[in-house]
Amino acid sequence: MTNEMFLQFSSISDNEAFARVAVSAFITPLDPTIDELNEIKTVVSEVVTNSIIHGYNNEPDHFITVQCLINNQSEIELTITDEGVGIENIEQAKEPLYTSKPELERSGMGFTIISSFMDDVEIISEPTKGTTVRMIKQLAKHKTVSKS
Amino acid sequence: MTNEMFLQFSSISDNEAFARVAVSAFITPLDPTIDELNEIKTVVSEVVTNSIIHGYNNEPDHFITVQCLINNQSEIELTITDEGVGIENIEQAKEPLYTSKPELERSGMGFTIISSFMDDVEIISEPTKGTTVRMIKQLAKHKTVSKS
Amino acid sequence: MSLIVSYEVTENVLIVRLVGELDHHEAEQLREEWAHKIYATGIKHIIVNLQDLTFMDSSGLGVLIGRYKEVLQLGGEMLVCHVNPFIERLFELSGLFKIVRLAENEKQALHTLGVAS
Amino acid sequence: MSLIVSYEVTENVLIVRLVGELDHHEAEQLREEWAHKIYATGIKHIIVNLQDLTFMDSSGLGVLIGRYKEVLQLGGEMLVCHVNPFIERLFELSGLFKIVRLAENEKQALHTLGVAS
Ligand SMILES: Nc1ncnc2c1ncn2[C@@H]1O[C@H](COP(=O)(O)OP(=O)(O)O)[C@@H](O)[C@H]1O
Ligand SMILES: Nc1ncnc2c1ncn2[C@@H]1O[C@H](COP(=O)(O)OP(=O)(O)O)[C@@H](O)[C@H]1O
């Protein structure tokens, strides 16, 4: 059985914690490990924060959507979308330490953390149209190949 | 400033707790009292459960939507919708102890609790089309008339 | 986020301790398990300890009322103890206190039922 | 769900204790307050106690790095203590340990900085 949720909210920083809690609560029935839960919370926080700061330049009157699918009770598919400014150069954006907003004390580590915590990450972006980050994570106890 | 969220999820009972947590997390920045938070959690649980059991007859492959608006940092507007069987007789449905599913040990107290916990409740329903429950709650510390 | 239930039998009394959240999702399983305990143990009365119940809605009320009806058939009664103010409001609202008696704790509830603990 | 920050000055060291969640929303306020403390107190080194920090993301890293750069200008250094395994992974990933030293607790960190507590 597939369980699915779709969430849309205003682009204000109050909603960063909200998005983390909502996704955590949605995947709780899968009984993830504490590490897995922390990883998911962190990537939600990274991507939503990027949409607020970079995508919408901190303007509060836009919307961010988070879609979460649970496949086979074990695979989490997370898709986070904004209709903001988009990314000119995706390869550059993914580089560790690269940030277009050093004046905001961004560390430039968002995409590095996301890649490390998720099994698969796809960035789809078009300047002036917006950005979609689609991520997949397989929960460990259901992994066919054990990590040990 | 208005903060807004829209949530859509599969009609499975796992998502009752999810919906409660998501709405709680969304209104947390308003710093509600424990009682207010419990009231909101309870009405979310009541309405979402009704959509699952009554609206969709426990069929898991439908969707429920929850919209939450925060107006003036103090008023919570909650709208929960299903596209299920709808309610034939809304006046009867609102009666304390009335339930159409006594075999499921329903107490028939859902709407009574909802009316008691929210400041305003509107039920819009059409047979075979679905049901929308729209509720408003003013948080106490911002109430113009003090409750003491 | 979910419900943990433990049962204890003292003479003809079934003590049921509910820990966590009791909503419709949890109610379905609880209902079956609890009804089975009533008949499997041959008890007459029920004490429900709600000390660590952090959430309950009208689906939870339905389960309590269902089990109340069962012990009523057996000539017994139901008591609830450690009811927090919010759940007490739910019980008031729904008229539950017309059929279920309130006790402070398990000991007092057992005493009310005439069982020394 | 939010962040509580407390500051303590011991000789030329600013001890910063972070309790709760450090994300972008909290980072913005923390940044200003913390930068102000550095100059208002005339300290040289910083110890960050993360014992009760339950969440942190790359926005939090940005604030730490920003304050590190400030004490570096003052000829000082930054130490972090009570780092839980998850935050330690974040620090490893981001290379933070190349610039910030790890200590077990505040006492050990003060000792490393040559301050008796
Ligand atoms: N949603 C987005 N919209 C526009 N640009 C983005 C978005 N997400 C990321 N970027 C770009 O990618 C860069 C790298 O992102 P990231 O690794 O998270 O670092 P940081 O957020 O610290 O800058 C950002 O500085 C920004 O230029
Ligand atoms: N979303 C819905 N779709 C269809 N019928 C509904 C819906 N919500 C409520 N009802 C009807 O209203 C009745 C009363 O609801 P409620 O007071 O919550 O009691 P209960 O859920 O215990 O039956 C239900 O028994 C059902 O017939």
XYZ file of C-alpha atoms and ligand atoms in Angstrom:
584
model
C 0.000 0.000 0.000
C 1.132 3.516 -0.714
C 0.634 6.336 1.744
C 0.834 9.829 0.370
C 0.769 13.381 1.591
C 0.973 16.748 -0.024
C 1.711 19.883 1.946
C 1.742 23.517 0.890
C 2.636 26.456 3.098
C 3.648 30.119 3.141
C 7.301 30.937 2.512
C 8.087 32.131 6.034
C 10.840 30.811 8.246
C 8.378 29.799 11.007
C 7.334 27.011 8.652
C 10.773 25.384 8.537
C 10.164 23.672 11.879
C 6.578 22.963 10.843
C 7.693 21.165 7.662
C 10.201 19.056 9.625
C 7.614 18.026 12.182
C 4.964 17.301 9.539
C 7.236 15.018 7.511
C 8.524 13.295 10.671
C 4.986 12.651 11.850
C 4.008 11.295 8.456
C 6.819 8.725 8.381
C 6.573 7.767 12.074
C 4.372 4.705 11.353
C 7.345 3.248 9.432
C 9.268 3.176 12.685
C 12.439 4.808 11.328
C 15.625 4.819 13.414
C 16.560 8.035 15.223
C 19.334 8.584 12.698
C 16.995 8.154 9.748
C 14.504 10.545 11.308
C 17.249 13.111 11.892
C 18.457 12.742 8.326
C 14.978 13.297 6.914
C 14.350 16.276 9.207
C 17.649 17.799 8.182
C 17.067 17.492 4.434
C 13.537 18.904 4.756
C 15.005 21.816 6.667
C 17.760 22.370 4.076
C 15.486 22.330 1.039
C 12.657 24.374 2.561
C 15.145 26.953 3.863
C 16.691 27.213 0.390
C 13.274 27.848 -1.160
C 12.594 30.614 1.369
C 15.993 32.321 1.183
C 17.165 31.660 -2.352
C 14.006 30.765 -4.279
C 11.822 33.511 -2.842
C 14.469 35.944 -1.551
C 12.805 35.944 1.857
C 9.499 37.249 0.507
C 6.741 35.858 2.738
C 3.842 35.753 0.277
C 4.790 32.718 -1.791
C 4.185 29.006 -1.361
C 6.345 25.944 -0.946
C 5.054 22.428 -1.510
C 6.284 19.226 0.075
C 5.109 15.904 -1.249
C 5.914 12.692 0.556
C 5.210 9.183 -0.694
C 5.777 6.001 1.238
C 6.279 3.075 -1.096
C 6.244 -0.544 0.110
C 6.294 0.617 3.722
C 10.001 1.319 3.427
C 10.919 3.810 0.708
C 10.441 7.510 1.284
C 10.091 9.747 -1.750
C 10.236 13.455 -0.920
C 9.608 16.185 -3.481
C 9.942 19.830 -2.468
C 9.042 22.579 -4.920
C 9.096 26.347 -5.133
C 8.146 28.670 -7.972
C 10.969 31.048 -7.223
C 13.985 32.434 -9.067
C 15.427 29.031 -9.990
C 19.073 27.971 -10.214
C 21.293 29.138 -13.127
C 24.026 26.594 -12.680
C 23.023 23.426 -10.881
C 26.513 21.877 -10.948
C 27.946 24.926 -9.221
C 25.100 24.984 -6.690
C 25.937 21.413 -5.679
C 29.589 22.181 -4.931
C 30.490 22.015 -1.254
C 30.862 25.485 0.271
C 29.335 27.251 -2.742
C 26.736 29.804 -1.774
C 25.269 32.721 -3.684
C 24.445 34.481 -0.397
C 27.596 34.613 1.774
C 26.300 37.884 3.282
C 23.546 35.833 4.980
C 26.171 33.549 6.561
C 25.084 30.605 4.442
C 27.559 27.763 4.790
C 27.075 26.429 1.254
C 26.773 22.914 2.681
C 23.052 22.325 2.039
C 23.316 20.189 -1.087
C 26.338 18.302 0.276
C 24.340 17.315 3.360
C 21.297 16.393 1.275
C 23.355 14.112 -1.009
C 24.974 12.457 1.952
C 21.706 11.782 3.821
C 19.520 10.616 0.937
C 19.986 7.665 -1.418
C 19.048 9.584 -4.525
C 18.729 13.315 -5.204
C 17.480 15.024 -8.343
C 17.461 18.808 -8.777
C 15.182 20.207 -11.463
C 15.369 23.955 -11.868
C 14.802 26.630 -14.425
C 15.699 30.300 -13.949
C 12.587 32.429 -13.213
C 10.407 29.285 -13.097
C 11.420 27.644 -9.851
C 13.122 24.638 -8.314
C 12.104 21.094 -7.485
C 14.267 18.803 -5.362
C 13.247 15.161 -5.474
C 14.849 12.775 -3.022
C 14.568 9.094 -2.235
C 15.559 7.267 0.891
C 15.256 3.590 1.625
C 14.845 2.858 5.320
C 17.607 0.593 6.613
C 15.809 -2.365 8.091
C 14.114 -2.950 4.753
C 17.262 -2.598 2.705
C 17.927 -5.665 0.627
C 21.657 -5.113 0.873
C 22.617 -4.681 4.503
C 24.726 -1.650 5.363
C 26.271 -2.921 8.597
C 0.516 38.809 8.178
C -1.296 35.630 7.255
C 0.310 32.232 7.469
C -1.300 29.474 5.497
C -0.928 25.761 4.981
C -2.693 23.187 2.905
C -2.325 19.482 3.544
C -3.614 16.505 1.616
C -3.172 12.869 2.605
C -4.419 9.322 2.011
C -7.591 8.255 3.837
C -5.908 5.793 6.184
C -6.158 5.828 9.944
C -2.367 6.145 10.390
C -2.819 9.695 9.152
C -5.120 10.751 12.012
C -2.140 11.217 14.318
C -0.184 12.774 11.460
C -2.886 15.399 10.833
C -3.025 16.284 14.545
C 0.734 16.701 14.772
C 0.923 18.703 11.532
C -1.750 21.201 12.604
C -0.249 21.475 16.112
C 3.181 22.172 14.657
C 1.750 24.786 12.313
C 0.074 26.765 15.099
C 2.914 26.356 17.614
C 4.460 29.761 16.739
C 1.221 31.368 18.048
C 2.083 30.002 21.474
C -1.353 28.517 22.212
C -2.194 27.302 25.715
C -2.096 23.553 26.377
C -5.893 23.542 26.444
C -6.168 25.322 23.120
C -3.674 22.917 21.565
C -5.625 19.950 22.918
C -8.877 21.369 21.590
C -7.431 21.869 18.118
C -5.846 18.401 18.105
C -9.139 16.874 19.164
C -11.243 18.562 16.485
C -8.708 17.674 13.779
C -8.890 14.080 14.970
C -12.707 14.098 15.001
C -13.155 15.536 11.525
C -10.382 13.527 9.844
C -11.660 10.320 11.458
C -15.178 11.078 10.204
C -13.892 11.543 6.664
C -12.101 8.189 6.833
C -14.906 6.186 8.435
C -18.051 7.875 7.205
C -16.969 9.839 4.140
C -14.853 7.109 2.589
C -16.220 4.013 4.362
C -12.697 3.054 5.403
C -11.458 2.816 1.818
C -7.743 3.719 1.849
C -7.323 5.120 -1.661
C -8.983 8.512 -1.270
C -7.708 11.877 -0.103
C -8.518 14.242 2.724
C -7.456 17.873 2.736
C -6.776 20.093 5.707
C -6.353 23.800 5.228
C -5.210 26.013 8.070
C -5.048 29.790 8.048
C -3.659 31.964 10.776
C -5.178 35.426 10.673
C -3.793 38.339 12.690
C -1.500 35.982 14.626
C -4.486 34.904 16.718
C -7.367 33.443 14.712
C -7.166 29.883 13.463
C -9.323 28.934 10.509
C -9.411 25.197 9.830
C -11.119 23.668 6.803
C -11.210 19.899 6.380
C -12.647 18.357 3.231
C -13.396 14.941 1.799
C -14.992 13.939 -1.473
C -16.863 11.067 0.085
C -20.489 10.018 0.481
C -21.642 13.273 2.069
C -24.245 13.805 4.803
C -27.981 13.432 4.048
C -29.257 15.221 7.114
C -26.834 17.660 8.689
C -29.156 18.612 11.574
C -29.463 14.964 12.581
C -25.693 14.415 12.231
C -25.081 17.251 14.707
C -27.302 15.761 17.401
C -25.396 14.475 20.427
C -25.148 10.668 20.416
C -26.389 10.328 16.837
C -24.240 7.991 14.780
C -24.928 6.182 11.534
C -22.353 3.528 12.453
C -23.137 2.204 15.949
C -21.666 -1.173 14.864
C -18.252 0.499 14.789
C -18.700 1.666 18.413
C -18.925 5.294 17.336
C -20.038 7.446 20.247
C -21.910 9.992 18.141
C -20.178 12.778 20.083
C -17.879 14.082 17.331
C -19.872 17.127 16.286
C -20.818 17.951 19.879
C -17.153 18.056 20.845
C -16.261 20.090 17.755
C -18.949 22.714 18.507
C -17.840 22.942 22.086
C -14.139 23.390 21.282
C -14.372 25.811 18.357
C -15.870 29.310 18.216
C -17.610 28.761 14.919
C -18.402 25.608 12.944
C -19.902 25.328 9.490
C -20.740 21.989 7.861
C -21.156 21.968 4.099
C -22.131 18.630 2.641
C -23.880 17.147 -0.327
C -24.721 13.460 -0.724
C -22.311 11.693 -3.127
C -20.231 14.871 -3.429
C -18.482 15.087 -0.083
C -18.197 17.062 3.122
C -16.376 20.199 4.217
C -16.134 21.246 7.842
C -14.946 24.801 8.378
C -14.044 25.898 11.883
C -12.768 29.053 13.494
C -11.063 29.488 16.810
C -9.808 32.677 18.363
C -6.882 32.107 20.701
C -7.637 33.343 24.205
C -4.877 35.807 24.946
C -5.877 37.800 21.885
C -9.587 37.744 22.625
C -10.991 41.233 22.838
C -13.494 40.160 25.479
C -11.597 38.532 28.319
C -12.823 35.124 29.411
C -11.231 35.253 32.853
C 2.513 8.658 19.279
C 0.748 5.345 19.679
C -0.999 3.420 22.408
C 0.430 0.916 24.878
C -2.037 -1.092 26.908
C -1.459 -3.289 29.925
C -3.961 -5.425 31.793
C -3.977 -6.711 35.358
C -6.596 -8.833 37.095
C -7.239 -8.432 40.845
C -9.997 -10.736 42.103
C -12.978 -9.982 39.847
C -11.612 -6.673 38.595
C -9.793 -6.010 35.308
C -7.432 -3.061 35.572
C -6.633 -1.519 32.185
C -3.784 0.971 31.921
C -3.677 3.145 28.802
C -0.419 4.875 27.888
C -0.118 7.200 24.873
C -2.790 8.363 22.462
C -6.221 6.821 22.020
C -7.743 7.782 18.681
C -9.734 5.849 16.068
C -6.580 4.223 14.662
C -5.699 2.754 18.062
C -9.308 2.206 19.121
C -9.962 -0.540 16.577
C -7.264 -2.828 17.933
C -7.879 -1.939 21.559
C -11.549 -2.797 21.234
C -10.913 -6.393 20.158
C -8.128 -7.070 22.605
C -9.974 -5.586 25.557
C -13.288 -7.343 24.787
C -11.366 -10.613 24.584
C -9.715 -9.992 27.993
C -13.098 -9.422 29.609
C -14.375 -12.858 28.607
C -11.063 -14.713 28.873
C -10.495 -13.645 32.481
C -14.049 -13.943 33.774
C -13.996 -10.566 35.525
C -16.978 -8.468 36.487
C -15.681 -4.918 36.987
C -13.275 -2.684 35.115
C -10.936 0.040 36.334
C -9.408 2.190 33.607
C -6.226 3.993 34.612
C -5.678 7.043 32.379
C -2.622 8.416 34.168
C -0.393 8.332 31.090
C -2.996 8.859 28.394
C -1.891 12.009 26.583
C -4.656 12.197 23.988
C -8.189 10.904 23.552
C -11.078 11.775 21.263
C -14.631 10.550 20.715
C -13.382 7.281 19.194
C -11.813 6.590 22.582
C -15.106 7.407 24.284
C -16.741 4.830 21.999
C -14.388 2.090 23.182
C -14.967 2.928 26.850
C -18.745 2.962 26.378
C -18.556 -0.356 24.488
C -16.697 -2.054 27.343
C -18.979 -0.412 29.909
C -21.922 -2.088 28.175
C -20.158 -5.430 28.412
C -19.498 -5.272 32.158
C -23.030 -3.962 32.665
C -24.236 -7.240 31.094
C -22.039 -9.072 33.583
C -23.625 -7.134 36.461
C -20.433 -5.134 37.002
C -19.380 -1.532 36.731
C -16.651 0.634 35.311
C -14.448 3.170 37.108
C -11.885 5.541 35.656
C -8.982 6.987 37.605
C -6.188 9.530 37.114
C -8.310 11.494 34.672
C -6.521 14.661 33.580
C -8.494 17.919 33.317
C -8.755 17.786 29.528
C -10.088 14.225 29.413
C -12.375 15.100 32.306
C -13.870 17.841 30.106
C -14.456 15.283 27.330
C -16.169 12.980 29.811
C -18.338 15.832 31.159
C -19.296 16.938 27.669
C -20.295 13.453 26.607
C -22.163 12.549 29.782
C -19.787 9.652 30.465
C -19.868 10.335 34.200
C -23.523 9.315 34.210
C -22.437 5.719 33.642
C -18.807 5.524 34.720
C -17.593 6.466 38.190
C -14.521 8.567 38.862
C -11.837 7.490 41.340
C -8.568 9.135 42.248
C -6.360 6.123 41.827
C -6.482 2.359 41.392
C -6.432 1.717 45.122
C -9.413 3.950 45.771
C -11.236 2.431 42.797
C -10.639 -1.107 44.100
C -11.858 0.002 47.515
C -15.038 1.406 45.951
C -15.611 -1.966 44.308
C -15.146 -3.687 47.664
C -11.834 -5.298 46.737
C -8.958 -4.967 49.212
C -5.629 -4.503 47.468
C 10.625 23.591 19.119
C 12.623 26.776 19.365
C 16.014 27.851 20.600
C 17.042 29.082 24.019
C 20.492 30.590 24.363
C 22.457 31.472 27.461
C 25.839 33.153 27.717
C 28.473 33.112 30.442
C 31.834 34.864 30.515
C 34.818 33.263 32.308
C 37.963 35.377 32.043
C 38.454 35.917 28.304
C 36.123 33.082 27.252
C 32.490 33.352 26.175
C 30.553 30.166 26.907
C 27.441 29.827 24.740
C 24.861 27.179 25.633
C 22.347 26.266 22.950
C 19.138 24.500 23.972
C 16.526 23.339 21.447
C 16.614 23.533 17.662
C 18.983 25.643 15.588
C 17.644 26.163 12.072
C 17.550 29.160 9.722
C 14.581 30.686 11.553
C 16.489 30.699 14.842
C 19.874 31.386 13.255
C 18.988 34.908 12.164
C 18.324 36.139 15.687
C 21.120 34.146 17.265
C 23.649 35.612 14.861
C 22.961 39.202 15.877
C 22.759 38.535 19.588
C 25.885 36.419 19.680
C 27.968 38.819 17.552
C 26.925 41.611 19.905
C 27.993 39.592 22.978
C 31.461 39.021 21.495
C 32.167 42.725 21.196
C 30.252 43.862 24.299
C 32.157 41.514 26.603
C 35.630 41.867 25.108
C 36.289 38.115 25.074
C 38.791 36.306 22.893
C 37.686 32.652 22.826
C 34.353 30.884 22.493
C 33.144 27.580 23.902
C 29.872 26.309 22.451
C 28.021 23.808 24.616
C 25.659 21.705 22.480
C 24.506 19.337 25.219
C 20.820 20.168 24.801
C 20.742 21.030 21.131
C 18.259 18.584 19.605
C 18.441 19.745 15.981
C 20.845 21.617 13.762
C 21.209 22.055 10.013
C 23.556 23.917 7.658
C 22.094 27.276 8.715
C 23.399 26.500 12.188
C 26.798 25.646 10.742
C 26.773 29.075 9.078
C 26.295 30.829 12.415
C 29.106 28.854 14.058
C 31.467 29.571 11.169
C 30.517 33.266 11.255
C 31.375 33.527 14.961
C 34.543 31.489 14.452
C 35.698 34.085 11.944
C 35.076 36.828 14.487
C 37.159 35.263 17.256
C 39.836 34.423 14.710
C 40.097 38.174 14.053
C 40.502 38.666 17.791
C 43.315 36.105 17.853
C 41.143 33.560 19.673
C 39.672 30.178 18.939
C 36.416 28.257 19.138
C 35.721 24.951 20.869
C 32.560 22.880 20.862
C 31.590 20.409 23.576
C 28.904 17.808 24.263
C 28.452 17.176 20.552
C 25.960 14.355 19.955
C 26.731 11.744 17.276
C 24.331 13.244 14.731
C 25.715 16.772 15.016
C 29.215 15.286 14.987
C 28.392 13.762 11.580
C 27.268 17.188 10.319
C 30.523 18.700 11.569
C 32.585 15.934 9.923
C 30.717 16.285 6.637
C 31.207 20.024 6.533
C 34.837 20.033 7.597
C 34.041 22.116 10.665
C 36.554 20.177 12.759
C 39.320 21.683 10.625
C 38.690 25.032 12.290
C 36.840 24.273 15.524
C 38.215 22.004 18.220
C 36.191 19.360 20.012
C 36.124 19.085 23.803
C 34.173 16.731 26.026
C 32.751 19.329 28.344
C 33.085 22.987 29.326
C 35.714 22.256 31.947
C 37.968 20.412 29.540
C 37.439 23.141 26.945
C 38.402 25.858 29.442
C 41.470 23.826 30.388
C 42.488 23.563 26.707
C 42.236 27.335 26.471
C 44.474 27.680 29.529
C 41.701 29.005 31.763
C 41.288 27.400 35.186
C 37.634 27.060 36.157
N 15.330 26.687 -4.115
C 16.378 27.382 -4.644
N 16.139 28.423 -5.468
C 17.168 29.122 -6.005
N 18.473 28.850 -5.756
C 18.756 27.821 -4.936
C 17.738 27.041 -4.339
N 18.318 26.080 -3.582
C 19.655 26.265 -3.715
N 19.931 27.316 -4.526
C 21.279 27.792 -4.924
O 22.217 26.778 -4.625
C 23.226 27.304 -3.749
C 23.765 26.210 -2.856
O 22.782 25.758 -1.949
P 23.219 25.091 -0.569
O 24.232 24.027 -0.855
O 22.020 24.673 0.165
O 23.972 26.250 0.204
P 23.440 27.571 0.939
O 21.946 27.477 1.158
O 24.201 27.603 2.209
O 23.783 28.716 0.031
C 22.556 28.441 -3.038
O 23.501 29.373 -2.544
C 21.684 29.031 -4.142
O 22.442 29.843 -5.019
N -17.211 13.373 6.577
C -18.414 12.765 6.710
N -18.979 12.114 5.653
C -20.175 11.499 5.779
N -20.892 11.474 6.919
C -20.397 12.101 8.010
C -19.146 12.766 7.956
N -18.897 13.302 9.182
C -19.958 12.985 9.940
N -20.863 12.274 9.250
C -22.165 11.765 9.738
O -22.488 12.456 10.939
C -22.695 11.530 11.999
C -22.315 12.137 13.327
O -20.909 12.369 13.389
P -20.201 12.440 14.805
O -20.972 13.372 15.683
O -18.772 12.747 14.586
O -20.399 10.979 15.397
P -19.698 9.573 15.035
O -18.482 9.816 14.194
O -19.353 9.001 16.365
O -20.718 8.796 14.266
C -21.908 10.318 11.590
O -22.354 9.143 12.224
C -22.122 10.294 10.077
O -23.363 9.741 9.741
